[in-house]
CSV table of C-alpha atoms and ligand atoms in Angstrom, one decimal:
chain,number,residue,atom,x,y,z
A,1,MET,CA,157.2,25.2,222.6
A,2,PRO,CA,155.6,27.9,224.7
A,3,ARG,CA,151.8,28.0,224.5
A,4,ILE,CA,149.7,30.9,223.4
A,5,LEU,CA,146.0,31.3,223.8
A,6,SER,CA,143.6,33.9,222.6
A,7,GLY,CA,139.8,34.4,222.1
A,8,ILE,CA,137.4,36.7,220.4
A,9,GLN,CA,133.7,37.3,221.0
A,10,PRO,CA,131.2,36.4,218.3
A,11,SER,CA,129.5,39.7,218.8
A,12,GLY,CA,129.6,40.8,215.2
A,13,GLU,CA,131.7,40.4,212.1
A,14,LEU,CA,135.5,40.5,212.2
A,15,HIS,CA,136.8,43.9,211.3
A,16,LEU,CA,140.2,45.4,210.4
A,17,GLY,CA,140.9,46.4,214.0
A,18,ASN,CA,140.5,42.8,215.2
A,19,TYR,CA,142.5,41.6,212.2
A,20,LEU,CA,145.4,44.0,212.7
A,21,GLY,CA,145.3,44.0,216.5
A,22,ALA,CA,144.9,40.3,217.0
A,23,ILE,CA,144.1,37.8,214.3
A,24,LYS,CA,146.9,38.6,211.9
A,25,ASN,CA,149.2,38.1,214.8
A,26,TRP,CA,147.6,34.7,215.6
A,27,VAL,CA,148.4,33.7,212.0
A,28,GLU,CA,152.1,34.6,212.4
A,29,LEU,CA,152.4,33.1,215.9
A,30,GLN,CA,150.9,29.7,215.0
A,31,GLU,CA,154.2,29.0,213.2
A,32,ARG,CA,156.3,29.3,216.4
A,33,TYR,CA,154.0,28.5,219.3
A,34,GLU,CA,151.6,25.8,220.4
A,35,SER,CA,148.5,27.9,219.6
A,36,LEU,CA,145.0,27.7,221.0
A,37,PHE,CA,142.4,30.1,219.6
A,38,PHE,CA,138.7,30.1,220.5
A,39,VAL,CA,135.4,31.9,219.9
A,40,ALA,CA,134.3,33.3,223.3
A,41,ASP,CA,130.6,32.5,223.0
A,42,TYR,CA,130.0,32.4,226.8
A,43,HIS,CA,131.5,35.9,227.0
A,44,ALA,CA,129.0,37.1,224.4
A,45,ILE,CA,126.0,36.5,226.6
A,46,THR,CA,127.1,39.2,229.0
A,47,GLN,CA,125.4,41.7,226.7
A,48,PRO,CA,121.8,41.4,225.6
A,49,TYR,CA,121.6,39.1,222.5
A,50,GLU,CA,119.4,37.0,220.3
A,51,PRO,CA,120.0,33.2,220.5
A,52,GLU,CA,119.5,32.7,216.7
A,53,LEU,CA,122.0,35.5,216.0
A,54,LEU,CA,124.6,33.9,218.4
A,55,ARG,CA,124.2,30.6,216.7
A,56,LYS,CA,125.0,32.2,213.3
A,57,ARG,CA,127.7,34.5,214.5
A,58,ARG,CA,129.7,31.8,216.3
A,59,ARG,CA,130.1,29.9,213.0
A,60,GLU,CA,130.8,33.0,211.0
A,61,MET,CA,133.5,34.0,213.4
A,62,ALA,CA,135.1,30.6,213.2
A,63,ALA,CA,134.9,30.7,209.4
A,64,SER,CA,136.4,34.2,209.3
A,65,ILE,CA,139.3,33.2,211.6
A,66,LEU,CA,140.1,30.3,209.2
A,67,ALA,CA,139.8,32.5,206.2
A,68,ALA,CA,142.2,35.0,207.8
A,69,GLY,CA,144.8,32.2,207.9
A,70,VAL,CA,144.5,30.3,211.1
A,71,ASP,CA,145.4,26.8,210.0
A,72,PRO,CA,143.8,23.8,211.8
A,73,ALA,CA,146.9,21.8,211.0
A,74,LYS,CA,149.0,24.2,213.1
A,75,ALA,CA,146.6,25.6,215.7
A,76,SER,CA,143.6,24.5,217.6
A,77,LEU,CA,140.4,26.5,217.0
A,78,PHE,CA,137.4,25.8,219.1
A,79,LEU,CA,134.2,27.1,220.7
A,80,GLN,CA,134.6,28.1,224.3
A,81,SER,CA,131.2,26.4,225.2
A,82,ASP,CA,132.5,23.1,223.8
A,83,VAL,CA,134.9,22.8,226.7
A,84,PRO,CA,132.8,23.0,229.9
A,85,GLU,CA,135.9,23.3,232.1
A,86,HIS,CA,136.1,27.0,231.2
A,87,THR,CA,133.1,27.8,233.4
A,88,GLU,CA,134.0,25.3,236.0
A,89,LEU,CA,137.4,26.9,236.6
A,90,ALA,CA,135.8,30.4,236.4
A,91,TRP,CA,133.6,29.4,239.4
A,92,ILE,CA,136.6,28.4,241.3
A,93,PHE,CA,138.4,31.6,240.4
A,94,ASN,CA,135.5,33.6,241.8
A,95,SER,CA,136.7,32.5,245.2
A,96,VAL,CA,140.1,34.2,244.8
A,97,THR,CA,139.0,37.3,242.9
A,98,PRO,CA,138.8,40.6,244.9
A,99,LEU,CA,135.5,42.4,244.2
A,100,GLY,CA,137.2,45.8,244.1
A,101,GLU,CA,139.4,44.6,241.2
A,102,LEU,CA,136.4,43.7,239.1
A,103,GLU,CA,134.6,46.9,239.8
A,104,ARG,CA,137.7,48.9,238.7
A,105,GLN,CA,137.8,47.3,235.2
A,106,THR,CA,137.2,49.8,232.5
A,107,HIS,CA,135.3,47.3,230.4
A,108,PHE,CA,132.8,46.9,233.3
A,109,LYS,CA,132.5,50.6,234.0
A,110,ASP,CA,131.9,51.5,230.4
A,111,LYS,CA,129.3,48.9,229.7
A,112,ALA,CA,127.5,49.1,233.1
A,113,GLN,CA,127.1,52.9,232.6
A,114,ARG,CA,125.2,52.3,229.4
A,115,GLN,CA,122.8,49.8,230.9
A,116,GLY,CA,119.8,50.2,233.2
A,117,SER,CA,120.1,47.0,235.1
A,118,VAL,CA,123.5,45.4,235.2
A,119,MET,CA,124.0,41.7,235.3
A,120,THR,CA,126.6,39.9,237.4
A,121,GLY,CA,128.1,38.3,234.3
A,122,LEU,CA,129.3,41.7,233.1
A,123,LEU,CA,131.2,42.1,236.4
A,124,THR,CA,132.7,38.6,236.4
A,125,TYR,CA,133.5,38.6,232.7
A,126,PRO,CA,137.2,38.9,233.4
A,127,VAL,CA,137.1,35.9,235.8
A,128,LEU,CA,135.9,33.7,232.9
A,129,GLN,CA,138.7,35.2,230.8
A,130,ALA,CA,141.3,34.3,233.4
A,131,ALA,CA,139.9,30.8,233.4
A,132,ASP,CA,140.2,30.6,229.6
A,133,ILE,CA,143.8,31.4,229.8
A,134,LEU,CA,144.9,29.5,232.9
A,135,LEU,CA,143.0,26.3,232.0
A,136,TYR,CA,145.7,25.8,229.4
A,137,ARG,CA,148.4,27.4,231.5
A,138,ALA,CA,149.2,29.7,228.5
A,139,ASP,CA,152.3,31.8,228.7
A,140,LEU,CA,151.4,34.5,226.2
A,141,VAL,CA,148.1,36.0,225.1
A,142,PRO,CA,148.1,37.8,221.7
A,143,VAL,CA,145.5,40.6,222.0
A,144,GLY,CA,144.9,44.3,221.3
A,145,GLU,CA,145.6,47.0,223.9
A,146,ASP,CA,142.0,47.1,225.2
A,147,GLN,CA,142.6,43.6,226.8
A,148,VAL,CA,145.7,44.6,228.8
A,149,GLN,CA,143.7,45.4,231.9
A,150,HIS,CA,142.0,42.0,231.8
A,151,LEU,CA,145.3,40.4,231.6
A,152,GLU,CA,146.5,42.2,234.7
A,153,LEU,CA,143.6,40.9,236.5
A,154,THR,CA,144.4,37.4,235.3
A,155,ARG,CA,147.8,37.8,236.9
A,156,VAL,CA,146.2,38.9,240.2
A,157,ILE,CA,144.1,35.8,240.2
A,158,THR,CA,147.1,33.7,239.2
A,159,ARG,CA,149.1,35.0,242.2
A,160,ARG,CA,146.3,34.5,244.7
A,161,TRP,CA,145.5,31.0,243.6
A,162,ASN,CA,149.1,30.0,243.6
A,163,ALA,CA,149.6,31.5,247.0
A,164,GLN,CA,146.7,29.6,248.5
A,165,TYR,CA,146.8,26.3,246.7
A,166,GLY,CA,150.1,26.1,244.8
A,167,ARG,CA,151.9,24.3,247.6
A,168,GLY,CA,154.9,26.6,247.3
A,169,GLU,CA,155.1,26.4,243.5
A,170,ASP,CA,153.7,28.5,240.7
A,171,TYR,CA,151.3,26.0,239.3
A,172,PHE,CA,149.7,28.6,237.0
A,173,PRO,CA,152.2,30.7,235.1
A,174,GLU,CA,151.6,34.5,235.0
A,175,PRO,CA,150.5,35.2,231.4
A,176,GLN,CA,151.7,38.2,229.5
A,177,PRO,CA,149.9,40.0,226.6
A,178,LEU,CA,151.6,40.0,223.2
A,179,LEU,CA,150.7,43.2,221.4
A,180,THR,CA,151.2,44.1,217.7
A,181,PRO,CA,152.3,47.5,216.4
A,182,ALA,CA,148.7,48.0,215.5
A,183,ARG,CA,147.5,47.6,219.0
A,184,ARG,CA,144.7,50.2,218.7
A,185,ILE,CA,143.2,50.9,215.3
A,186,MET,CA,140.8,53.8,215.2
A,187,GLY,CA,137.4,53.7,213.5
A,188,LEU,CA,136.5,55.5,210.3
A,189,ASP,CA,135.4,58.5,212.4
A,190,GLY,CA,139.0,58.8,213.5
A,191,GLN,CA,137.8,59.4,217.0
A,192,THR,CA,137.0,56.1,218.7
A,193,LYS,CA,138.5,52.6,218.6
A,194,MET,CA,137.3,50.6,215.7
A,195,SER,CA,134.7,48.3,217.2
A,196,LYS,CA,132.1,45.7,216.3
A,197,SER,CA,129.6,47.5,218.5
A,198,LEU,CA,130.1,50.8,216.8
A,199,ASN,CA,129.2,51.6,213.2
A,200,ASN,CA,132.8,52.7,212.5
A,201,TYR,CA,134.5,49.6,211.1
A,202,ILE,CA,135.5,48.0,207.9
A,203,GLY,CA,134.6,44.3,207.8
A,204,LEU,CA,137.4,41.8,207.0
A,205,LEU,CA,135.1,40.2,204.4
A,206,GLU,CA,133.6,43.2,202.8
A,207,THR,CA,133.9,43.6,199.0
A,208,SER,CA,136.3,46.0,197.4
A,209,ALA,CA,133.4,48.3,196.5
A,210,GLU,CA,131.9,48.2,200.0
A,211,ILE,CA,135.3,49.1,201.4
A,212,TRP,CA,135.7,52.1,199.1
A,213,ALA,CA,132.2,53.3,199.9
A,214,LYS,CA,133.4,53.5,203.6
A,215,LEU,CA,136.9,54.8,203.0
A,216,ARG,CA,135.8,57.6,200.7
A,217,PRO,CA,134.0,59.7,203.4
A,218,ALA,CA,136.3,58.5,206.3
A,219,ALA,CA,137.8,61.2,208.6
A,220,THR,CA,141.2,62.6,207.7
A,221,ASP,CA,143.4,65.4,209.2
A,222,PRO,CA,140.6,68.0,210.1
A,223,ALA,CA,143.1,70.8,209.3
A,224,ARG,CA,143.0,69.9,205.6
A,225,GLN,CA,139.9,71.8,204.6
A,226,ARG,CA,140.8,72.3,200.9
A,227,ARG,CA,142.8,70.1,198.4
A,228,THR,CA,145.6,72.6,198.6
A,229,ASP,CA,146.0,72.7,202.4
A,230,PRO,CA,149.1,70.8,203.6
A,231,GLY,CA,148.3,68.0,206.2
A,232,THR,CA,150.0,66.3,209.2
A,233,PRO,CA,150.1,62.6,208.5
A,234,GLU,CA,150.5,61.7,212.2
A,235,VAL,CA,147.1,63.1,213.1
A,236,CYS,CA,145.4,61.3,210.2
A,237,ASN,CA,143.8,57.9,210.6
A,238,ILE,CA,144.2,57.1,206.9
A,239,TYR,CA,147.9,57.5,207.4
A,240,HIS,CA,147.9,55.1,210.3
A,241,LEU,CA,146.0,52.6,208.2
A,242,HIS,CA,148.6,53.0,205.5
A,243,ARG,CA,151.2,52.1,208.1
A,244,ALA,CA,149.3,48.9,208.7
A,245,PHE,CA,148.6,47.9,205.1
A,246,SER,CA,151.1,49.7,202.7
A,247,ASP,CA,154.7,48.9,202.2
A,248,ALA,CA,157.4,51.2,203.7
A,249,ALA,CA,158.0,53.1,200.4
A,250,THR,CA,154.3,53.9,200.0
A,251,VAL,CA,154.0,55.0,203.6
A,252,GLU,CA,156.9,57.5,203.0
A,253,GLU,CA,155.3,58.7,199.7
A,254,VAL,CA,152.0,59.2,201.6
A,255,ALA,CA,153.7,61.3,204.3
A,256,VAL,CA,155.5,63.5,201.8
A,257,ASN,CA,152.5,64.1,199.6
A,258,CYS,CA,150.3,64.8,202.6
A,259,ARG,CA,152.7,67.4,204.1
A,260,THR,CA,153.2,69.1,200.7
A,261,ALA,CA,149.6,68.8,199.6
A,262,GLY,CA,150.9,66.9,196.6
A,263,TRP,CA,148.0,64.5,196.9
A,264,GLY,CA,144.5,65.2,198.1
A,265,CYS,CA,142.9,63.0,200.7
A,266,ILE,CA,141.0,61.1,198.0
A,267,ASP,CA,144.2,60.3,196.1
A,268,CYS,CA,145.7,59.0,199.4
A,269,LYS,CA,142.6,56.9,200.1
A,270,LYS,CA,142.8,55.4,196.6
A,271,VAL,CA,146.3,54.1,197.3
A,272,LEU,CA,145.2,52.8,200.7
A,273,HIS,CA,142.2,51.0,199.1
A,274,LYS,CA,144.6,49.3,196.8
A,275,SER,CA,146.9,48.2,199.6
A,276,ILE,CA,143.9,46.9,201.6
A,277,ASP,CA,142.7,44.9,198.6
A,278,THR,CA,146.1,43.3,198.1
A,279,GLU,CA,146.1,42.1,201.7
A,280,LEU,CA,142.5,40.9,201.7
A,281,THR,CA,142.5,39.1,198.3
A,282,PRO,CA,143.8,35.8,199.6
A,283,ILE,CA,141.5,36.0,202.6
A,284,ARG,CA,138.5,36.5,200.4
A,285,ARG,CA,139.5,33.5,198.3
A,286,ARG,CA,139.8,31.3,201.4
A,287,ALA,CA,136.5,32.6,202.7
A,288,ALA,CA,134.8,31.6,199.4
A,289,GLU,CA,136.4,28.1,199.6
A,290,ILE,CA,135.1,27.7,203.2
A,291,ALA,CA,131.6,29.0,202.2
A,292,ALA,CA,131.5,26.3,199.5
A,293,LYS,CA,132.6,23.6,201.9
A,294,PRO,CA,131.2,24.3,205.4
A,295,GLN,CA,132.5,21.0,206.7
A,296,ILE,CA,135.9,22.6,206.9
A,297,VAL,CA,134.6,24.7,209.8
A,298,ASP,CA,132.9,21.7,211.6
A,299,ASP,CA,136.0,19.6,211.3
A,300,ALA,CA,138.3,22.3,212.5
A,301,LEU,CA,136.1,23.0,215.6
A,302,ALA,CA,135.7,19.4,216.4
A,303,ALA,CA,139.4,18.7,216.3
A,304,GLY,CA,140.2,21.8,218.2
A,305,ALA,CA,137.7,21.0,221.0
A,306,ALA,CA,138.9,17.4,221.3
A,307,ARG,CA,142.5,18.5,221.8
A,308,CYS,CA,141.6,21.3,224.2
A,309,ARG,CA,139.3,19.1,226.3
A,310,THR,CA,142.3,16.7,227.0
A,311,ILE,CA,144.4,19.6,228.3
A,312,ALA,CA,141.5,21.1,230.2
A,313,SER,CA,140.5,18.0,232.0
A,314,LYS,CA,144.1,17.4,233.2
A,315,THR,CA,144.3,20.9,234.6
A,316,MET,CA,140.9,20.6,236.3
A,317,SER,CA,141.8,17.3,238.0
A,318,GLU,CA,145.1,18.9,239.3
A,319,VAL,CA,143.3,22.0,240.5
A,320,LYS,CA,140.6,20.0,242.3
A,321,GLU,CA,143.1,17.7,243.9
A,322,ARG,CA,145.0,20.8,245.3
A,323,MET,CA,141.8,22.4,246.5
A,324,GLY,CA,140.5,19.4,248.4
A,325,PHE,CA,137.9,18.1,245.9
A,326,ALA,CA,139.7,14.9,245.3
B,401,ADP,P1,135.3,44.6,219.5
B,401,ADP,O1,135.8,45.7,220.4
B,401,ADP,O2,135.2,45.0,218.1
B,401,ADP,O3,134.0,43.9,220.0
B,401,ADP,P2,136.7,42.4,220.7
B,401,ADP,O4,136.6,43.0,222.0
B,401,ADP,O5,135.9,41.1,220.4
B,401,ADP,O6,136.4,43.5,219.5
B,401,ADP,O7,138.2,42.1,220.4
B,401,ADP,C1,138.8,41.0,219.7
B,401,ADP,C2,140.3,41.2,219.6
B,401,ADP,O8,140.6,42.3,218.7
B,401,ADP,C3,141.0,41.6,220.9
B,401,ADP,O9,142.2,41.0,221.0
B,401,ADP,C4,141.1,43.0,220.9
B,401,ADP,O10,142.1,43.5,221.7
B,401,ADP,C5,141.3,43.3,219.4
B,401,ADP,N1,140.8,44.6,219.0
B,401,ADP,C6,139.5,45.0,219.0
B,401,ADP,N2,139.4,46.2,218.5
B,401,ADP,C7,140.6,46.6,218.1
B,401,ADP,C8,141.1,47.8,217.6
B,401,ADP,N3,140.4,48.8,217.2
B,401,ADP,N4,142.5,47.9,217.4
B,401,ADP,C9,143.3,46.8,217.7
B,401,ADP,N5,142.9,45.7,218.2
B,401,ADP,C10,141.5,45.6,218.5
B,402,LIG,N1,137.7,39.6,226.2
B,402,LIG,C1,138.2,39.4,224.9
B,402,LIG,C2,137.7,40.4,223.9
B,402,LIG,O1,136.7,41.1,224.1
B,402,LIG,C3,137.9,38.0,224.4
B,402,LIG,C4,138.5,36.9,225.3
B,402,LIG,C5,137.8,36.1,226.1
B,402,LIG,C6,139.8,36.6,225.4
B,402,LIG,N2,138.6,35.3,226.7
B,402,LIG,C7,139.9,35.5,226.3
B,402,LIG,C8,141.0,37.1,224.8
B,402,LIG,C9,141.1,34.9,226.7
B,402,LIG,C10,142.2,36.5,225.2
B,402,LIG,C11,142.3,35.4,226.1
B,402,LIG,O2,138.4,40.6,223.0
């Protein structure tokens, strides 16, 4: 079975962009792949943060991933910092990572621009990500589009390390991203990517009423000023959300009624709200079960970390042997 690996930062609550772009895919893929998923808590400290909040959010993120359908009987779920080899391998990879490649990363440029003093961890963030992936020699990495550049850098690191220490073989496979059709979900403003760090998201575990309060004022086709103006579904973020949550017949009905002004935007949003509720109902139910029995999270994380430490320590001893440390 090919191996997949993916991670998510505990930098806030899971939102519909994370769910559609990544986690929903994890849930499907766990049926067909040896699956390793983790909460990237060491990555989260590359931005200013509160220790108490990190403690809380790591757990909440793990609980939300389980609620979304990742099943500890099928996949390993763990906290990155529970497997120390991640940072050990990252240090080693620093020695085969060209500085220029790190400075070119959009993630670094965006975040560095917004900060007065920039810490090295922000620059070397993708080196740790390469270590996350290669520690398990994962073949595929299910992520959203924003992670593709990091994956390219991981391949650069893979080639460099293999060339220097692989003894003529590709010890580390070159990992490929696995994208979903919903690779880039826009926020409620319809302008920027839905993101935990922006106030433009719908949380996966928000109530039906909370979701409606956010959907109601959400941006639509700006050309539809009045109820009677016809719209262009392709430029409307609500239509794109329908494509992610509604069945094919509903999506078609939405498109027709938008173009002919048969429905107003509020009518369209009501239908979307119903589709989102249908998708989220089982997730809310599982979240409530987990909240009532927090041991489910502890057990899943302990089992996941134990499994992953075994793989990680084998890789590290092979890496060290090839590099002259043993
Ligand atoms: P955020 O940008 O909200 O902090 P992360 O960077 O932690 O989210 O991303 C976690 C996963 O969710 C990644 O695989 C990422 O590609 C995916 N993802 C994040 N935002 C979106 C989005 N708006 N659309 C699709 N996928 C997304
Ligand atoms: N950088 C990823 C994000 O912000 C999280 C992440 C860390 C990750 N390590 C990873 C994703 C390894 C995939 C594989 O979403």
